[in-house]
Structures are given as structure tokens and as C-alpha cells.
Amino acid sequence: MQEKILILDFGSQYTQLIARRVRELNVYCEIHPYNNPPAIDESIKGVILSGSPFSVRDKKAPIPDLSEIKGKLPLLGVCYGAQHLAHCFGGEVMASNKREYGRANLTTVDNNCELLKGISLNSQVWMSHGDTIERMPANYKVTASTADVENAAFAIEGEASFGIQFHPEVYHSTEGIVLLENFIVGICGCSQDWTPDAFVETTVAELKAQLGDDRVILGLSGGVDSTVAAMLLHKAIGENLHCIFVDNGLLRKNEFTNVLKKYESLGLNVTGVDAGAKFIEALKGVTEPETKRKIIGNAFVEVFDEESHKVENAKWLGQGTIYPDVIESVSVTGGPSQTIKSHHNVGGLPDYMKLKVVEPLKLLFKDEVRRVGRSMGLEDKFINRHPFPGPGLGIRILGDITAEKVRILQEVDDIFISGLKADGLYNDVWQAGAMLLPVQSVGVMGDERTYESVVALRAVGSTDGMTADWSHLPYEFLAKTSNKIINNVKGVNRVVYDISSKPPATIEWE
């Protein structure tokens, strides 16, 4: 039985980062809603309570049932989780007069506490709270403080339960990973055996048991997610996997041909389907981003429904859905997290489509997917390919979509991406692309006045897509690229560069 850490989600924006940090320690974890946890069994080695946008003083504050956890399993409350452990067990939480948001430093640290072993005095931590623990319950011992928060960390005497007011999961908490390792390895006793190789072995075994002799149809995109998903399924069911690569008319320049050629080396059953006209027609006159995504998703499902009838006894649709897709579409926990945008491969299938869904990567982050791919021997041309959105250029053309706009953006994107590769910048960037804006600007070409389109270039650095910083590409490269785009792409007379980070901006513009 796979040992795991259970994370109870109260709706914090950082809950998924807790999961990432746990996994970086080669320990498996699962996120579940605070009000719908799994049955506690011997596989659960410890529990973490997440932060929350709520205050424990709110009438509708989320209150978990910890009767099978507190005092029986190692327990760590983070921010709201810590305040809950104080507020609901005899302490008092009040609105703070000295609220802390952002960086703070520990002014006292009890290194005798198992949780804080190796944590330095003045260690930088990240705070994000408006309440403070004013009074501790009788058997709670303060183990760390900051200049403004006396009860920044505590241990409960007589049990392996702890609370911290700060967020160890964010990078700004410089020794946060030390604290988490103290809890997960030192206190919970996890063996750190959840590795890419172990994931492949376990997942393939689970897929064999789940699918048996059934046939699976999987949509390939050329990206790392669908490729790794295909390889896992291929290991499990071999020739019973039937891969389909759909040209939705919104791919990059020459991508349909290039991707099919790349897959020849992997031994997969791959069929190419040219459905571009169907997608472009369905999107005619549509400008609202969510509507565009849903139309593309619906057309994608219709194509697969049609293709599925060509594969005798196909019972499953395989998808390369990964964790950020699920998180951004709907709270994976069913909890209070907000929907940011919908993804075409998340949320199930319509009733008329008789295929069940299998998603072998749905609990992995992008960097984890890449590590799994490498463990299976996939080449860099698959592993290092930039992420490309499922709806393709459909969400990079702001406003309505036409075949001519797609042509323009394909040409712009090709110059940008080819330039990154030629100048040795491609692998320094996590994701890059161009956006066609619903804006025209005045320009001068030769002696003539022009009134043509504006394109925005976007390049970001990230590890998992949950957060991202804009890439500081050299001015010389940007100047050369802009000049090449304007001189070679008819219909564009202005190029801008997006210097927004995520958050607050998303990586895509729609």
C-alpha cells in the first residue's frame, strides 16, 4: 500500500504548492476537501491542514472533523490550519492589529522542537493572514515568533501535532523545505520512495487492472503531457491503444505534419485527422473566451466520438490531463477554490459519447510529467517541448477567429519560436507564443500609411504553470524578431512584448 500524506484543503491558493513540496521530497500526497476526507487507514502517515481565504471567526468557517486524526496521526496546521487548532481547542483567535503579509523573519526559534530542527534564527518566512492567535490552549507550547506575531509556531504537548502561522510551501520561506522534511520524514516517518520510476511501475500496474483487454483512444497533441500519457498506456495495454492526432485548424505552422512524423519513432498506433474546417466554422463570429474554449472542447469531443466508432470495441478515451488543468478548471477537491478558466480536456464527456475517461497524469505537475517521461526513455524533442494550450491559437487570437487571422498568427509564432531555437534561448523559456490582438495601429511602410494588426509576444519561466515570471529576453533578440515579423508577415505593423507575471496575469491571454 502506497504511503501518503493527506492534505486537507480549506480553499487556499497555496494548497497545491504544499503538494508540490511534499512530492519534491519523494513522498506521495493527496489533496482532499476538508469536509470529505478519505477513510483513515495505515497508508496515511500524516495530515496537513491548509490555509484558507476564510477566518476561523467567520460563521461559515470550514470546520473539519479531526476526531480520527488529531492525537492519533502526526498533524501540521498551516496558517488557517494552525488557527483552527488553536480556536477550536480552547484558544482564542482575534483580528490582528499588526497584520503580516509577505516576508517576515523569525525572532525566536525552539530548535528542540522536532518540527523546527535546523531552522535558523532570523529565518525568512512568508506570511499571509489578517488574524492572529491571541491566546493559546493550555497544552500548547509556543516554538517560534516574529517581530509582530508572538505565536508564529506551536507544538501540542502529548501528541505529534503542530501549527505554524507562516507558509513553508512558498519559495519565500527560505527554510520551508527543511521544516516540511522535518515533519514528513522525521515526524511522520515517510520512506521517500515515491520516484518517477515508482510512479511508472505503479501506474502501469493500475492501468492494466483498470483497462484489462479494453481498447483506448487517446488524443495526441505533440506535447509532453499527451505523449507521456500515451507511453504509459502503451506500456499497459500495447496495441489496444489507438492514438489520434486532430488538426483543429488552430495548430502552429506545419505542426500537423511535423507531429505525425515525430511519433513514427515511438511505435504507437497514430491516426491523423484533418478537422480544421469544422473548428473554424464552429468558431465563426464568437469572441467571448470561455465560449470559444467550450466550442473547441465540444468540437474536439465530436471528432473523437466519430473516430471512436472506427475502432471496434473502444471503451475508453485517454487524456493527458495534468494537475494544473484540473485546478484551474474547478477545485479538484470540490472545495471553495475558484475556477480560473475551463480546459477542453477536463470535466468528463457528454452522455451521448459512450467512452469512459482514463487520465494517468491527472495528479502530476508539469515538471513531474517530464521526469516520468525521462524515466521511460523519451527523447528531449518530446520532453523539452514548450507547453501548447489544447485550444491552440484559438485562445491566442483575441476576438473572433478567421482563417486569415490564424494564418497571420501562425507566421508570427513560427518566426518567434524559430528565433528562440536559433539563438539558443528556447530551453531557457518554459513557454512562449504570440497573441493576435483585436487592435489595429497606424504605421508607415515605405511612403505609405498602414493600418494593421498588433501582435504581442509572450515568454515566461515556470516549473509547473501555477506561477510564472516573464522571461528577460535580450533586447537584441526582441528587436531582431520584431523587425522580421513586420517585414515578413503581411497584416502586422506593430509588435509588443508582454512583461506580466502570473499571478496576476495568466500565461495565456484568454
Short mmCIF file of C-alpha atoms in Angstrom, two decimals:
data_model
loop_
_atom_site.label_atom_id
_atom_site.label_comp_id
_atom_site.label_asym_id
_atom_site.label_seq_id
_atom_site.Cartn_x
_atom_site.Cartn_y
_atom_site.Cartn_z
CA MET A 1 0.00 0.00 0.00
CA GLN A 2 1.47 3.37 -1.09
CA GLU A 3 2.23 5.50 1.94
CA LYS A 4 0.92 9.03 1.67
CA ILE A 5 0.49 12.41 3.29
CA LEU A 6 -3.10 13.64 3.39
CA ILE A 7 -3.62 17.36 2.73
CA LEU A 8 -7.00 18.74 3.80
CA ASP A 9 -7.91 21.71 1.61
CA PHE A 10 -9.70 24.75 3.02
CA GLY A 11 -9.50 26.65 -0.28
CA SER A 12 -6.06 28.23 -0.02
CA GLN A 13 -4.32 29.43 -3.16
CA TYR A 14 -1.21 27.68 -1.82
CA THR A 15 -2.68 24.21 -1.23
CA GLN A 16 -1.25 22.83 -4.47
CA LEU A 17 2.16 24.23 -3.58
CA ILE A 18 2.09 22.18 -0.38
CA ALA A 19 1.55 19.10 -2.53
CA ARG A 20 4.45 20.05 -4.78
CA ARG A 21 6.83 20.47 -1.85
CA VAL A 22 5.80 17.13 -0.39
CA ARG A 23 6.42 15.42 -3.72
CA GLU A 24 9.80 17.09 -4.06
CA LEU A 25 10.70 15.02 -1.01
CA ASN A 26 9.74 11.87 -2.98
CA VAL A 27 6.67 11.33 -0.83
CA TYR A 28 3.23 10.78 -2.35
CA CYS A 29 0.40 13.02 -1.17
CA GLU A 30 -3.25 13.62 -1.95
CA ILE A 31 -5.41 16.72 -1.59
CA HIS A 32 -8.94 16.19 -0.33
CA PRO A 33 -11.66 18.62 0.76
CA TYR A 34 -11.73 19.31 4.49
CA ASN A 35 -15.35 18.11 4.57
CA ASN A 36 -14.87 14.94 2.53
CA PRO A 37 -11.63 13.25 3.59
CA PRO A 38 -10.88 9.64 2.69
CA ALA A 39 -11.15 6.88 5.26
CA ILE A 40 -8.14 6.95 7.55
CA ASP A 41 -6.06 3.82 7.06
CA GLU A 42 -2.49 2.68 7.62
CA SER A 43 -1.31 4.21 4.31
CA ILE A 44 -1.79 7.75 5.69
CA LYS A 45 1.37 8.68 7.57
CA GLY A 46 0.42 12.24 8.46
CA VAL A 47 -2.02 15.08 7.78
CA ILE A 48 -1.52 18.72 6.77
CA LEU A 49 -4.26 21.34 7.19
CA SER A 50 -4.01 24.02 4.51
CA GLY A 51 -4.56 27.75 4.69
CA SER A 52 -7.85 29.34 3.70
CA PRO A 53 -9.41 32.61 2.48
CA PHE A 54 -11.79 32.28 5.45
CA SER A 55 -11.30 33.39 9.03
CA VAL A 56 -11.88 30.86 11.80
CA ARG A 57 -14.11 33.56 13.32
CA ASP A 58 -16.49 33.53 10.34
CA LYS A 59 -19.91 31.97 10.90
CA LYS A 60 -19.38 29.83 7.80
CA ALA A 61 -15.75 28.99 8.54
CA PRO A 62 -14.81 25.49 7.32
CA ILE A 63 -14.62 23.14 10.31
CA PRO A 64 -13.08 19.70 9.73
CA ASP A 65 -13.78 16.56 11.73
CA LEU A 66 -10.38 15.71 13.20
CA SER A 67 -11.63 13.03 15.59
CA GLU A 68 -9.76 10.27 13.70
CA ILE A 69 -6.67 12.41 13.15
CA LYS A 70 -5.69 14.75 15.98
CA GLY A 71 -3.67 12.92 18.62
CA LYS A 72 -3.70 9.75 16.50
CA LEU A 73 -1.62 10.80 13.47
CA PRO A 74 1.09 13.46 13.02
CA LEU A 75 -0.72 16.70 12.23
CA LEU A 76 0.54 20.05 10.87
CA GLY A 77 -1.72 23.10 10.65
CA VAL A 78 -0.60 25.82 8.23
CA CYS A 79 -1.93 29.39 8.70
CA TYR A 80 -5.73 28.83 8.85
CA GLY A 81 -4.99 25.24 9.86
CA ALA A 82 -2.94 26.46 12.82
CA GLN A 83 -5.59 29.00 13.80
CA HIS A 84 -8.24 26.27 13.69
CA LEU A 85 -6.17 24.07 16.03
CA ALA A 86 -5.99 26.96 18.47
CA HIS A 87 -9.51 28.40 18.10
CA CYS A 88 -11.44 25.12 18.28
CA PHE A 89 -9.47 23.53 21.10
CA GLY A 90 -9.55 26.15 23.84
CA GLY A 91 -7.58 29.11 22.48
CA GLU A 92 -8.61 32.45 21.04
CA VAL A 93 -8.07 33.91 17.57
CA MET A 94 -8.60 37.63 17.00
CA ALA A 95 -8.31 40.13 14.18
CA SER A 96 -4.73 41.34 14.30
CA ASN A 97 -3.69 44.95 14.80
CA LYS A 98 -0.39 44.09 13.14
CA ARG A 99 -1.32 42.04 10.12
CA GLU A 100 1.51 40.35 8.27
CA TYR A 101 1.55 39.90 4.51
CA GLY A 102 4.73 38.90 2.73
CA ARG A 103 8.21 38.46 4.14
CA ALA A 104 8.89 38.24 7.88
CA ASN A 105 11.72 36.86 9.99
CA LEU A 106 11.68 34.51 12.96
CA THR A 107 12.92 36.30 16.09
CA THR A 108 12.77 33.20 18.31
CA VAL A 109 13.08 29.54 17.32
CA ASP A 110 12.95 26.47 19.57
CA ASN A 111 15.29 24.02 17.83
CA ASN A 112 14.44 21.39 20.43
CA CYS A 113 11.06 21.10 18.76
CA GLU A 114 11.19 18.27 16.21
CA LEU A 115 9.42 20.42 13.63
CA LEU A 116 11.98 23.24 13.85
CA LYS A 117 15.24 21.29 13.89
CA GLY A 118 17.79 23.09 11.73
CA ILE A 119 15.65 26.22 11.33
CA SER A 120 17.83 29.31 11.75
CA LEU A 121 17.15 32.30 13.93
CA ASN A 122 16.07 35.19 11.66
CA SER A 123 14.99 32.66 9.02
CA GLN A 124 12.79 34.37 6.42
CA VAL A 125 9.19 33.13 6.26
CA TRP A 126 6.14 34.11 4.21
CA MET A 127 3.04 35.40 5.98
CA SER A 128 -0.46 35.89 4.56
CA HIS A 129 -3.07 36.41 7.26
CA GLY A 130 -5.28 39.01 8.91
CA ASP A 131 -5.97 37.11 12.15
CA THR A 132 -3.60 36.16 14.93
CA ILE A 133 -3.65 33.59 17.72
CA GLU A 134 -4.19 35.80 20.75
CA ARG A 135 -4.31 33.07 23.40
CA MET A 136 -3.02 29.51 23.23
CA PRO A 137 -4.85 26.49 24.68
CA ALA A 138 -3.35 25.21 27.94
CA ASN A 139 -1.29 22.37 26.49
CA TYR A 140 0.09 24.32 23.51
CA LYS A 141 3.73 25.45 23.59
CA VAL A 142 4.97 28.38 21.51
CA THR A 143 8.01 27.36 19.46
CA ALA A 144 8.65 30.38 17.20
CA SER A 145 7.81 34.08 16.97
CA THR A 146 8.29 37.02 14.64
CA ALA A 147 8.50 40.70 15.49
CA ASP A 148 4.74 41.13 15.05
CA VAL A 149 3.38 37.63 15.73
CA GLU A 150 4.25 36.08 19.06
CA ASN A 151 2.52 32.75 18.38
CA ALA A 152 4.07 32.08 14.95
CA ALA A 153 4.52 28.36 15.65
CA PHE A 154 3.46 25.92 18.34
CA ALA A 155 3.60 22.29 19.39
CA ILE A 156 0.82 20.47 21.24
CA GLU A 157 2.19 18.65 24.26
CA GLY A 158 1.50 14.93 24.43
CA GLU A 159 0.84 14.47 20.70
CA ALA A 160 2.60 14.91 17.35
CA SER A 161 0.52 17.96 16.43
CA PHE A 162 1.97 21.30 15.33
CA GLY A 163 0.84 24.66 13.97
CA ILE A 164 2.65 27.37 12.02
CA GLN A 165 1.29 30.79 11.12
CA PHE A 166 3.54 31.13 8.06
CA HIS A 167 3.62 29.28 4.75
CA PRO A 168 6.61 26.90 4.39
CA GLU A 169 5.44 25.80 0.95
CA VAL A 170 6.25 29.08 -0.85
CA TYR A 171 9.75 29.80 -2.10
CA HIS A 172 9.98 32.97 0.01
CA SER A 173 10.09 30.83 3.16
CA THR A 174 13.78 30.14 2.70
CA GLU A 175 13.93 27.12 5.03
CA GLY A 176 10.39 25.93 4.42
CA ILE A 177 11.53 22.69 2.81
CA VAL A 178 13.62 21.93 5.91
CA LEU A 179 10.55 22.30 8.10
CA LEU A 180 8.44 20.15 5.78
CA GLU A 181 11.11 17.46 5.69
CA ASN A 182 11.26 17.53 9.49
CA PHE A 183 7.53 16.86 9.58
CA ILE A 184 7.17 14.42 6.69
CA VAL A 185 10.33 12.37 7.12
CA GLY A 186 11.33 12.94 10.74
CA ILE A 187 7.93 13.02 12.43
CA CYS A 188 5.69 11.08 10.00
CA GLY A 189 8.43 8.58 9.15
CA CYS A 190 7.83 8.56 5.37
CA SER A 191 10.38 6.49 3.44
CA GLN A 192 10.73 8.83 0.41
CA ASP A 193 10.26 6.09 -2.17
CA TRP A 194 7.79 7.85 -4.47
CA THR A 195 10.05 8.39 -7.52
CA PRO A 196 9.36 8.67 -11.27
CA ASP A 197 10.33 5.02 -11.72
CA ALA A 198 7.98 4.03 -8.90
CA PHE A 199 5.19 6.13 -10.43
CA VAL A 200 5.61 4.39 -13.80
CA GLU A 201 5.59 0.93 -12.23
CA THR A 202 2.55 1.66 -10.06
CA THR A 203 0.59 3.49 -12.76
CA VAL A 204 1.17 0.84 -15.42
CA ALA A 205 0.01 -1.86 -12.98
CA GLU A 206 -3.09 0.18 -12.12
CA LEU A 207 -3.87 0.79 -15.81
CA LYS A 208 -3.58 -2.92 -16.58
CA ALA A 209 -6.02 -3.71 -13.78
CA GLN A 210 -8.39 -0.89 -14.76
CA LEU A 211 -8.42 -1.44 -18.53
CA GLY A 212 -7.90 -5.18 -18.93
CA ASP A 213 -8.31 -6.04 -22.63
CA ASP A 214 -10.32 -2.90 -23.40
CA ARG A 215 -9.31 -0.60 -26.25
CA VAL A 216 -8.43 3.03 -25.57
CA ILE A 217 -8.48 6.03 -27.88
CA LEU A 218 -6.09 8.82 -26.91
CA GLY A 219 -5.74 12.28 -28.36
CA LEU A 220 -2.13 13.18 -29.11
CA SER A 221 -1.09 16.83 -29.38
CA GLY A 222 2.66 16.54 -29.81
CA GLY A 223 3.20 17.90 -26.30
CA VAL A 224 4.83 16.20 -23.35
CA ASP A 225 1.57 15.54 -21.46
CA SER A 226 -0.24 13.55 -24.12
CA THR A 227 3.00 11.83 -25.16
CA VAL A 228 3.82 10.62 -21.65
CA ALA A 229 0.19 9.56 -21.14
CA ALA A 230 0.37 7.60 -24.40
CA MET A 231 3.60 5.86 -23.37
CA LEU A 232 2.14 4.84 -20.00
CA LEU A 233 -0.95 3.45 -21.67
CA HIS A 234 1.15 1.74 -24.35
CA LYS A 235 3.21 0.02 -21.64
CA ALA A 236 -0.03 -1.17 -20.02
CA ILE A 237 -2.14 -2.28 -23.00
CA GLY A 238 0.13 -2.23 -26.07
CA GLU A 239 -1.73 -2.44 -29.39
CA ASN A 240 -5.06 -1.83 -27.68
CA LEU A 241 -4.11 1.85 -27.55
CA HIS A 242 -5.25 3.81 -30.62
CA CYS A 243 -3.86 7.36 -30.80
CA ILE A 244 -5.49 10.13 -32.79
CA PHE A 245 -3.93 13.48 -33.65
CA VAL A 246 -6.54 16.07 -34.60
CA ASP A 247 -5.73 19.10 -36.70
CA ASN A 248 -8.22 21.59 -35.28
CA GLY A 249 -7.10 24.32 -37.66
CA LEU A 250 -5.57 26.17 -34.72
CA LEU A 251 -2.18 24.47 -34.57
CA ARG A 252 1.20 26.05 -35.15
CA LYS A 253 2.57 26.32 -38.68
CA ASN A 254 3.17 22.86 -40.23
CA GLU A 255 2.54 21.23 -36.84
CA PHE A 256 0.15 18.58 -38.10
CA THR A 257 2.74 17.10 -40.46
CA ASN A 258 5.68 17.56 -38.10
CA VAL A 259 4.00 15.90 -35.11
CA LEU A 260 2.88 12.86 -37.08
CA LYS A 261 6.45 12.42 -38.31
CA LYS A 262 7.84 12.64 -34.74
CA TYR A 263 5.60 9.84 -33.49
CA GLU A 264 6.80 7.37 -36.10
CA SER A 265 9.76 6.55 -33.81
CA LEU A 266 7.65 5.55 -30.77
CA GLY A 267 5.82 2.54 -32.16
CA LEU A 268 2.37 3.94 -31.37
CA ASN A 269 -0.79 3.43 -33.43
CA VAL A 270 -1.38 7.01 -34.65
CA THR A 271 -4.07 8.29 -36.99
CA GLY A 272 -4.13 11.89 -38.22
CA VAL A 273 -7.49 13.64 -38.64
CA ASP A 274 -7.81 16.93 -40.56
CA ALA A 275 -10.80 18.65 -38.93
CA GLY A 276 -9.66 22.27 -39.22
CA ALA A 277 -12.61 23.44 -41.28
CA LYS A 278 -15.08 22.08 -38.71
CA PHE A 279 -13.46 24.04 -35.85
CA ILE A 280 -13.07 27.31 -37.76
CA GLU A 281 -16.71 27.20 -38.88
CA ALA A 282 -17.94 26.47 -35.34
CA LEU A 283 -16.00 29.47 -34.02
CA LYS A 284 -17.27 31.92 -36.63
CA GLY A 285 -18.25 35.24 -35.05
CA VAL A 286 -17.52 34.09 -31.47
CA THR A 287 -15.45 36.47 -29.32
CA GLU A 288 -16.04 35.50 -25.66
CA PRO A 289 -13.05 33.49 -24.36
CA GLU A 290 -14.93 30.89 -22.31
CA THR A 291 -17.39 30.32 -25.15
CA LYS A 292 -14.51 29.77 -27.56
CA ARG A 293 -12.94 27.24 -25.21
CA LYS A 294 -16.22 25.35 -24.86
CA ILE A 295 -16.84 25.32 -28.62
CA ILE A 296 -13.34 23.97 -29.24
CA GLY A 297 -13.84 21.39 -26.49
CA ASN A 298 -17.20 20.30 -27.87
CA ALA A 299 -15.85 20.01 -31.41
CA PHE A 300 -12.89 18.04 -30.06
CA VAL A 301 -15.27 15.57 -28.38
CA GLU A 302 -17.42 15.28 -31.53
CA VAL A 303 -14.38 14.39 -33.62
CA PHE A 304 -13.36 11.76 -31.10
CA ASP A 305 -16.87 10.36 -30.98
CA GLU A 306 -16.81 9.98 -34.75
CA GLU A 307 -13.34 8.40 -34.71
CA SER A 308 -14.21 6.10 -31.83
CA HIS A 309 -16.76 4.32 -34.00
CA LYS A 310 -13.94 3.37 -36.36
CA VAL A 311 -12.14 1.48 -33.57
CA GLU A 312 -14.08 -1.67 -32.77
CA ASN A 313 -14.96 -2.11 -29.08
CA ALA A 314 -13.25 1.14 -27.97
CA LYS A 315 -14.40 1.79 -24.42
CA TRP A 316 -12.06 4.49 -23.09
CA LEU A 317 -10.84 7.95 -24.02
CA GLY A 318 -7.30 8.56 -22.77
CA GLN A 319 -6.31 12.15 -21.96
CA GLY A 320 -3.12 13.90 -20.93
CA THR A 321 -4.86 15.99 -18.29
CA ILE A 322 -2.45 17.22 -15.61
CA TYR A 323 -2.96 18.78 -12.19
CA PRO A 324 -2.86 22.49 -13.15
CA ASP A 325 -5.53 21.84 -15.82
CA VAL A 326 -7.82 20.38 -13.18
CA ILE A 327 -7.02 23.01 -10.57
CA GLU A 328 -7.70 25.93 -12.92
CA SER A 329 -10.94 24.45 -14.26
CA VAL A 330 -12.56 23.50 -10.99
CA SER A 331 -11.40 22.80 -7.49
CA VAL A 332 -10.01 19.27 -7.56
CA THR A 333 -11.27 18.88 -4.05
CA GLY A 334 -14.81 20.09 -4.55
CA GLY A 335 -13.91 22.76 -2.03
CA PRO A 336 -14.08 26.54 -2.17
CA SER A 337 -11.25 27.15 -4.69
CA GLN A 338 -12.30 29.41 -7.55
CA THR A 339 -12.49 28.45 -11.23
CA ILE A 340 -9.99 30.44 -13.32
CA LYS A 341 -10.74 29.03 -16.77
CA SER A 342 -12.08 25.89 -18.37
CA HIS A 343 -9.89 23.32 -20.12
CA HIS A 344 -11.12 21.33 -23.09
CA ASN A 345 -9.93 18.03 -21.60
CA VAL A 346 -11.36 18.43 -18.11
CA GLY A 347 -14.79 17.68 -16.77
CA GLY A 348 -15.87 14.42 -18.35
CA LEU A 349 -17.74 13.62 -21.53
CA PRO A 350 -21.30 14.25 -22.77
CA ASP A 351 -23.83 11.46 -22.29
CA TYR A 352 -24.01 10.61 -25.99
CA MET A 353 -20.34 9.68 -26.07
CA LYS A 354 -20.09 6.18 -24.68
CA LEU A 355 -16.40 6.29 -23.78
CA LYS A 356 -15.13 6.33 -20.22
CA VAL A 357 -12.20 8.63 -19.40
CA VAL A 358 -8.75 7.48 -18.26
CA GLU A 359 -6.27 10.18 -17.16
CA PRO A 360 -2.98 8.67 -15.95
CA LEU A 361 -1.34 12.06 -15.30
CA LYS A 362 -4.16 13.99 -13.62
CA LEU A 363 -2.36 14.27 -10.26
CA LEU A 364 1.04 15.29 -11.69
CA PHE A 365 2.51 18.74 -12.21
CA LYS A 366 4.28 19.55 -15.49
CA ASP A 367 7.81 19.08 -14.14
CA GLU A 368 6.76 15.73 -12.67
CA VAL A 369 5.40 14.67 -16.06
CA ARG A 370 8.76 15.49 -17.64
CA ARG A 371 10.64 13.46 -15.04
CA VAL A 372 8.32 10.49 -15.65
CA GLY A 373 8.91 10.85 -19.40
CA ARG A 374 12.67 10.79 -18.93
CA SER A 375 12.41 7.70 -16.72
CA MET A 376 10.71 5.96 -19.68
CA GLY A 377 13.49 6.99 -22.05
CA LEU A 378 11.66 9.64 -24.08
CA GLU A 379 13.93 11.89 -26.13
CA ASP A 380 14.40 15.60 -25.45
CA LYS A 381 12.38 16.52 -28.56
CA PHE A 382 9.33 15.28 -26.66
CA ILE A 383 10.33 16.19 -23.09
CA ASN A 384 11.56 19.75 -23.68
CA ARG A 385 8.79 20.92 -25.99
CA HIS A 386 7.08 24.02 -24.68
CA PRO A 387 3.51 23.55 -23.41
CA PHE A 388 0.90 24.44 -26.01
CA PRO A 389 -2.74 25.03 -25.00
CA GLY A 390 -5.34 22.48 -26.04
CA PRO A 391 -7.49 25.17 -27.73
CA GLY A 392 -4.34 26.19 -29.62
CA LEU A 393 -4.25 29.55 -31.37
CA GLY A 394 -7.98 29.88 -30.69
CA ILE A 395 -7.17 31.46 -27.31
CA ARG A 396 -4.25 33.45 -28.69
CA ILE A 397 -6.43 35.27 -31.20
CA LEU A 398 -8.35 37.78 -29.14
CA GLY A 399 -11.78 38.42 -30.59
CA ASP A 400 -13.34 36.47 -33.43
CA ILE A 401 -11.41 33.80 -35.31
CA THR A 402 -10.99 33.60 -39.08
CA ALA A 403 -8.76 31.52 -41.31
CA GLU A 404 -6.82 34.66 -42.27
CA LYS A 405 -6.16 35.56 -38.61
CA VAL A 406 -4.95 32.02 -37.99
CA ARG A 407 -2.57 32.33 -40.96
CA ILE A 408 -1.17 35.61 -39.66
CA LEU A 409 -0.61 34.28 -36.16
CA GLN A 410 0.94 31.04 -37.43
CA GLU A 411 3.51 33.06 -39.37
CA VAL A 412 4.26 35.32 -36.39
CA ASP A 413 4.51 32.39 -33.98
CA ASP A 414 6.81 30.48 -36.33
CA ILE A 415 9.25 33.40 -36.56
CA PHE A 416 9.24 33.83 -32.77
CA ILE A 417 9.70 30.15 -31.84
CA SER A 418 12.24 29.50 -34.62
CA GLY A 419 14.19 32.54 -33.47
CA LEU A 420 14.29 31.30 -29.87
CA LYS A 421 15.70 27.99 -31.07
CA ALA A 422 18.21 29.59 -33.45
CA ASP A 423 19.55 31.90 -30.72
CA GLY A 424 19.79 29.14 -28.09
CA LEU A 425 17.03 30.67 -25.95
CA TYR A 426 14.31 28.04 -26.36
CA ASN A 427 15.35 25.87 -23.41
CA ASP A 428 15.70 28.94 -21.17
CA VAL A 429 11.98 29.62 -21.58
CA TRP A 430 9.19 27.47 -20.14
CA GLN A 431 6.51 28.58 -22.59
CA ALA A 432 6.39 31.09 -25.43
CA GLY A 433 3.88 32.18 -28.02
CA ALA A 434 2.33 35.10 -29.83
CA MET A 435 -1.08 36.75 -29.38
CA LEU A 436 -3.02 38.50 -32.15
CA LEU A 437 -4.73 41.49 -30.59
CA PRO A 438 -8.11 42.92 -31.66
CA VAL A 439 -6.31 46.23 -32.18
CA GLN A 440 -5.03 47.96 -35.26
CA SER A 441 -2.47 50.72 -35.24
CA VAL A 442 -1.19 53.32 -37.64
CA GLY A 443 2.17 52.63 -39.23
CA VAL A 444 4.34 53.75 -42.12
CA MET A 445 5.82 51.32 -44.64
CA GLY A 446 7.79 53.00 -47.39
CA ASP A 447 5.88 56.17 -48.12
CA GLU A 448 2.50 54.65 -47.37
CA ARG A 449 0.35 54.87 -44.27
CA THR A 450 -0.72 51.48 -42.93
CA TYR A 451 -3.45 50.48 -40.51
CA GLU A 452 -2.70 46.92 -39.50
CA SER A 453 -2.73 44.45 -36.63
CA VAL A 454 -0.74 44.40 -33.39
CA VAL A 455 0.81 41.19 -32.06
CA ALA A 456 2.09 40.56 -28.53
CA LEU A 457 4.95 38.18 -27.83
CA ARG A 458 4.85 36.26 -24.55
CA ALA A 459 7.63 34.20 -22.95
CA VAL A 460 7.64 33.00 -19.35
CA GLY A 461 9.72 30.96 -16.94
CA SER A 462 7.99 28.47 -14.64
CA THR A 463 8.25 24.96 -13.20
CA ASP A 464 4.62 23.86 -13.11
CA GLY A 465 2.44 26.52 -14.71
CA MET A 466 0.89 27.50 -11.38
CA THR A 467 3.09 30.61 -11.18
CA ALA A 468 5.29 32.20 -13.84
CA ASP A 469 7.64 35.14 -14.35
CA TRP A 470 8.08 36.89 -17.69
CA SER A 471 11.35 36.00 -19.40
CA HIS A 472 14.01 38.69 -19.74
CA LEU A 473 14.83 38.03 -23.37
CA PRO A 474 17.74 40.08 -24.78
CA TYR A 475 16.74 43.40 -26.34
CA GLU A 476 18.75 42.49 -29.42
CA PHE A 477 16.72 39.32 -29.90
CA LEU A 478 13.41 41.14 -29.43
CA ALA A 479 14.45 43.87 -31.88
CA LYS A 480 15.52 41.32 -34.49
CA THR A 481 12.33 39.29 -34.04
CA SER A 482 10.07 42.34 -34.25
CA ASN A 483 11.78 43.52 -37.41
CA LYS A 484 11.48 40.09 -39.01
CA ILE A 485 7.78 39.78 -38.15
CA ILE A 486 6.86 43.21 -39.52
CA ASN A 487 8.88 42.70 -42.71
CA ASN A 488 7.59 39.20 -43.44
CA VAL A 489 4.04 38.91 -42.13
CA LYS A 490 1.54 40.86 -44.16
CA GLY A 491 -1.11 42.38 -41.92
CA VAL A 492 1.14 43.20 -38.91
CA ASN A 493 2.80 46.55 -38.36
CA ARG A 494 3.46 46.58 -34.60
CA VAL A 495 4.98 44.11 -32.11
CA VAL A 496 4.84 44.42 -28.30
CA TYR A 497 6.31 42.23 -25.54
CA ASP A 498 4.25 41.10 -22.53
CA ILE A 499 6.08 41.70 -19.22
CA SER A 500 3.31 40.47 -16.88
CA SER A 501 3.82 37.65 -14.39
CA LYS A 502 1.38 35.01 -13.15
CA PRO A 503 -0.25 35.98 -10.88
CA PRO A 504 -1.88 38.38 -11.52
CA ALA A 505 -1.88 37.65 -15.25
CA THR A 506 -2.36 34.14 -16.63
CA ILE A 507 0.15 32.75 -19.11
CA GLU A 508 -2.36 32.77 -21.97
CA TRP A 509 -4.35 35.92 -22.69
CA GLU A 510 -7.68 34.08 -22.83
#
